[in-house]
């Protein structure tokens, strides 16, 4: 079992961050909604391997990623349960997110991509990126991936999910009220689009937002400009966030 | 608090330092990252460094959630930010035409 601790680091890490990282790693190895624990850990491996992929590097340097064809490099870990289609998804999201397009997404769908697995995979990648970027930023090695836990995915799809604002189907807050998925929005009739983005797989939302509230800010703190909650202030937080998003060419 | 920083900080205290660190985190120059890290720790303290790292890391992830799912910007945010999004070049990003407001 991976023992996540930042106690030996030269600088203090908030205990809530450490606790969130431990919970994230524990969840990563467990069966999810549409993916087994083995598949989730394989996706995490592949997300890391993408950083050394020659095809991804060539595409990143090309004027258009579609101009470069080839096969992705993977490490020795590659699990048979990941299809080439899923490997393409993982590598592109990890290495060149700013140039993902609806046509690319629809191409995956035409090739047999399963949207629920796609969304859960996005969540796994996001968790790994959030933690790996944190350790990288502080000069640490990435944490060893967690052990795989046995069990079957629940395969529970929100009945009211539908295609509306995004490429992927989402569960609108107003449609969730009174359903078994209502607690995702705590009964509210609206939510930021980023919170709705992975709502086809509610556990992917709640898992990732465990990191959001601890590495960034809880919702009630975001617009509370009378108080500061971190060692850097609101303006400094948004400056860092904005710089990272600009480098990633993220429109949202 | 905006307005207390030097001009090179964009009006935000230690702004230039934070920009340098965020840029280095996403870059591929280990020496520059180490230098940017040490600079923040020395000038702002260790807790500021780790909180900055946490924010940079989180947004490196959240950008991927937004981009991989194709969510558009909320109408109210798009309208409120239209001027400066055009002014600083966000509307020129590759994905702007299909993931921006009204996509």
PDB file of N, CA and C in Angstrom, chain B residues 3 7-8 13 25 29 33 38 41-42 46 54 58-59 66-68 71-72 75 77 79 83 87 90 97 100:
ATOM      1  N   UNK B   3      -3.346  45.398  -6.723  1.00  0.00           N
ATOM      2  CA  UNK B   3      -2.955  46.796  -6.621  1.00  0.00           C
ATOM      3  C   UNK B   3      -1.745  47.032  -5.757  1.00  0.00           C
ATOM      4  N   UNK B   7       4.680  46.941 -10.804  1.00  0.00           N
ATOM      5  CA  UNK B   7       4.157  46.829 -12.170  1.00  0.00           C
ATOM      6  C   UNK B   7       4.506  45.505 -12.836  1.00  0.00           C
ATOM      7  N   UNK B   8       5.707  45.011 -12.601  1.00  0.00           N
ATOM      8  CA  UNK B   8       6.097  43.738 -13.221  1.00  0.00           C
ATOM      9  C   UNK B   8       5.328  42.559 -12.648  1.00  0.00           C
ATOM     10  N   UNK B  13       0.800  41.135  -5.592  1.00  0.00           N
ATOM     11  CA  UNK B  13       2.045  40.882  -4.852  1.00  0.00           C
ATOM     12  C   UNK B  13       2.713  39.579  -5.273  1.00  0.00           C
ATOM     13  N   UNK B  25       6.465  24.885 -13.877  1.00  0.00           N
ATOM     14  CA  UNK B  25       5.808  23.615 -13.539  1.00  0.00           C
ATOM     15  C   UNK B  25       5.349  22.902 -14.802  1.00  0.00           C
ATOM     16  N   UNK B  29      12.170  22.227 -17.996  1.00  0.00           N
ATOM     17  CA  UNK B  29      13.519  22.621 -17.588  1.00  0.00           C
ATOM     18  C   UNK B  29      13.627  22.472 -16.065  1.00  0.00           C
ATOM     19  N   UNK B  33      12.713  25.110 -12.894  1.00  0.00           N
ATOM     20  CA  UNK B  33      11.680  24.798 -11.903  1.00  0.00           C
ATOM     21  C   UNK B  33      12.260  24.865 -10.491  1.00  0.00           C
ATOM     22  N   UNK B  38      12.656  27.655  -5.332  1.00  0.00           N
ATOM     23  CA  UNK B  38      13.460  28.235  -4.257  1.00  0.00           C
ATOM     24  C   UNK B  38      13.160  29.724  -4.081  1.00  0.00           C
ATOM     25  N   UNK B  41       9.869  30.030  -2.151  1.00  0.00           N
ATOM     26  CA  UNK B  41      10.054  29.626  -0.748  1.00  0.00           C
ATOM     27  C   UNK B  41      10.806  30.696   0.040  1.00  0.00           C
ATOM     28  N   UNK B  42      11.833  31.276  -0.607  1.00  0.00           N
ATOM     29  CA  UNK B  42      12.623  32.294   0.095  1.00  0.00           C
ATOM     30  C   UNK B  42      11.846  33.583   0.290  1.00  0.00           C
ATOM     31  N   UNK B  46       7.463  28.660   2.819  1.00  0.00           N
ATOM     32  CA  UNK B  46       7.210  27.295   2.371  1.00  0.00           C
ATOM     33  C   UNK B  46       5.732  26.985   2.174  1.00  0.00           C
ATOM     34  N   UNK B  54      -0.125  23.389  -5.289  1.00  0.00           N
ATOM     35  CA  UNK B  54      -1.420  22.709  -5.263  1.00  0.00           C
ATOM     36  C   UNK B  54      -2.376  23.323  -6.283  1.00  0.00           C
ATOM     37  N   UNK B  58      -3.738  21.520  -9.651  1.00  0.00           N
ATOM     38  CA  UNK B  58      -5.178  21.299  -9.788  1.00  0.00           C
ATOM     39  C   UNK B  58      -5.682  21.838 -11.122  1.00  0.00           C
ATOM     40  N   UNK B  59      -5.192  23.011 -11.505  1.00  0.00           N
ATOM     41  CA  UNK B  59      -5.679  23.575 -12.775  1.00  0.00           C
ATOM     42  C   UNK B  59      -5.086  22.854 -13.978  1.00  0.00           C
ATOM     43  N   UNK B  66     -12.298  20.004 -18.543  1.00  0.00           N
ATOM     44  CA  UNK B  66     -13.063  20.917 -19.404  1.00  0.00           C
ATOM     45  C   UNK B  66     -12.847  20.592 -20.878  1.00  0.00           C
ATOM     46  N   UNK B  67     -11.602  20.390 -21.254  1.00  0.00           N
ATOM     47  CA  UNK B  67     -11.293  20.191 -22.671  1.00  0.00           C
ATOM     48  C   UNK B  67     -11.744  18.826 -23.182  1.00  0.00           C
ATOM     49  N   UNK B  68     -11.704  17.813 -22.356  1.00  0.00           N
ATOM     50  CA  UNK B  68     -12.049  16.465 -22.808  1.00  0.00           C
ATOM     51  C   UNK B  68     -13.546  16.221 -22.838  1.00  0.00           C
ATOM     52  N   UNK B  71     -17.216  21.072 -22.489  1.00  0.00           N
ATOM     53  CA  UNK B  71     -18.179  21.994 -21.869  1.00  0.00           C
ATOM     54  C   UNK B  71     -17.921  23.423 -22.356  1.00  0.00           C
ATOM     55  N   UNK B  72     -18.996  24.175 -22.598  1.00  0.00           N
ATOM     56  CA  UNK B  72     -18.822  25.586 -22.960  1.00  0.00           C
ATOM     57  C   UNK B  72     -18.738  26.456 -21.712  1.00  0.00           C
ATOM     58  N   UNK B  75     -22.885  31.278 -19.974  1.00  0.00           N
ATOM     59  CA  UNK B  75     -23.258  32.538 -20.639  1.00  0.00           C
ATOM     60  C   UNK B  75     -22.851  33.756 -19.818  1.00  0.00           C
ATOM     61  N   UNK B  77     -20.577  34.147 -17.565  1.00  0.00           N
ATOM     62  CA  UNK B  77     -19.131  34.363 -17.516  1.00  0.00           C
ATOM     63  C   UNK B  77     -18.611  34.844 -18.872  1.00  0.00           C
ATOM     64  N   UNK B  79     -20.209  36.612 -21.089  1.00  0.00           N
ATOM     65  CA  UNK B  79     -20.573  38.018 -21.294  1.00  0.00           C
ATOM     66  C   UNK B  79     -19.718  38.937 -20.430  1.00  0.00           C
ATOM     67  N   UNK B  83     -14.626  41.202 -23.214  1.00  0.00           N
ATOM     68  CA  UNK B  83     -13.616  42.187 -23.607  1.00  0.00           C
ATOM     69  C   UNK B  83     -12.204  41.658 -23.413  1.00  0.00           C
ATOM     70  N   UNK B  87      -9.104  40.526 -25.812  1.00  0.00           N
ATOM     71  CA  UNK B  87      -7.913  41.348 -25.690  1.00  0.00           C
ATOM     72  C   UNK B  87      -6.641  40.573 -25.409  1.00  0.00           C
ATOM     73  N   UNK B  90      -7.460  34.840 -25.736  1.00  0.00           N
ATOM     74  CA  UNK B  90      -8.090  33.546 -25.439  1.00  0.00           C
ATOM     75  C   UNK B  90      -8.969  33.100 -26.607  1.00  0.00           C
ATOM     76  N   UNK B  97     -13.264  28.034 -31.067  1.00  0.00           N
ATOM     77  CA  UNK B  97     -14.401  28.020 -31.987  1.00  0.00           C
ATOM     78  C   UNK B  97     -15.411  26.943 -31.638  1.00  0.00           C
ATOM     79  N   UNK B 100     -15.923  27.419 -26.961  1.00  0.00           N
ATOM     80  CA  UNK B 100     -16.162  28.703 -26.340  1.00  0.00           C
ATOM     81  C   UNK B 100     -17.636  28.933 -26.110  1.00  0.00           C
TER      82      UNK B 100
END
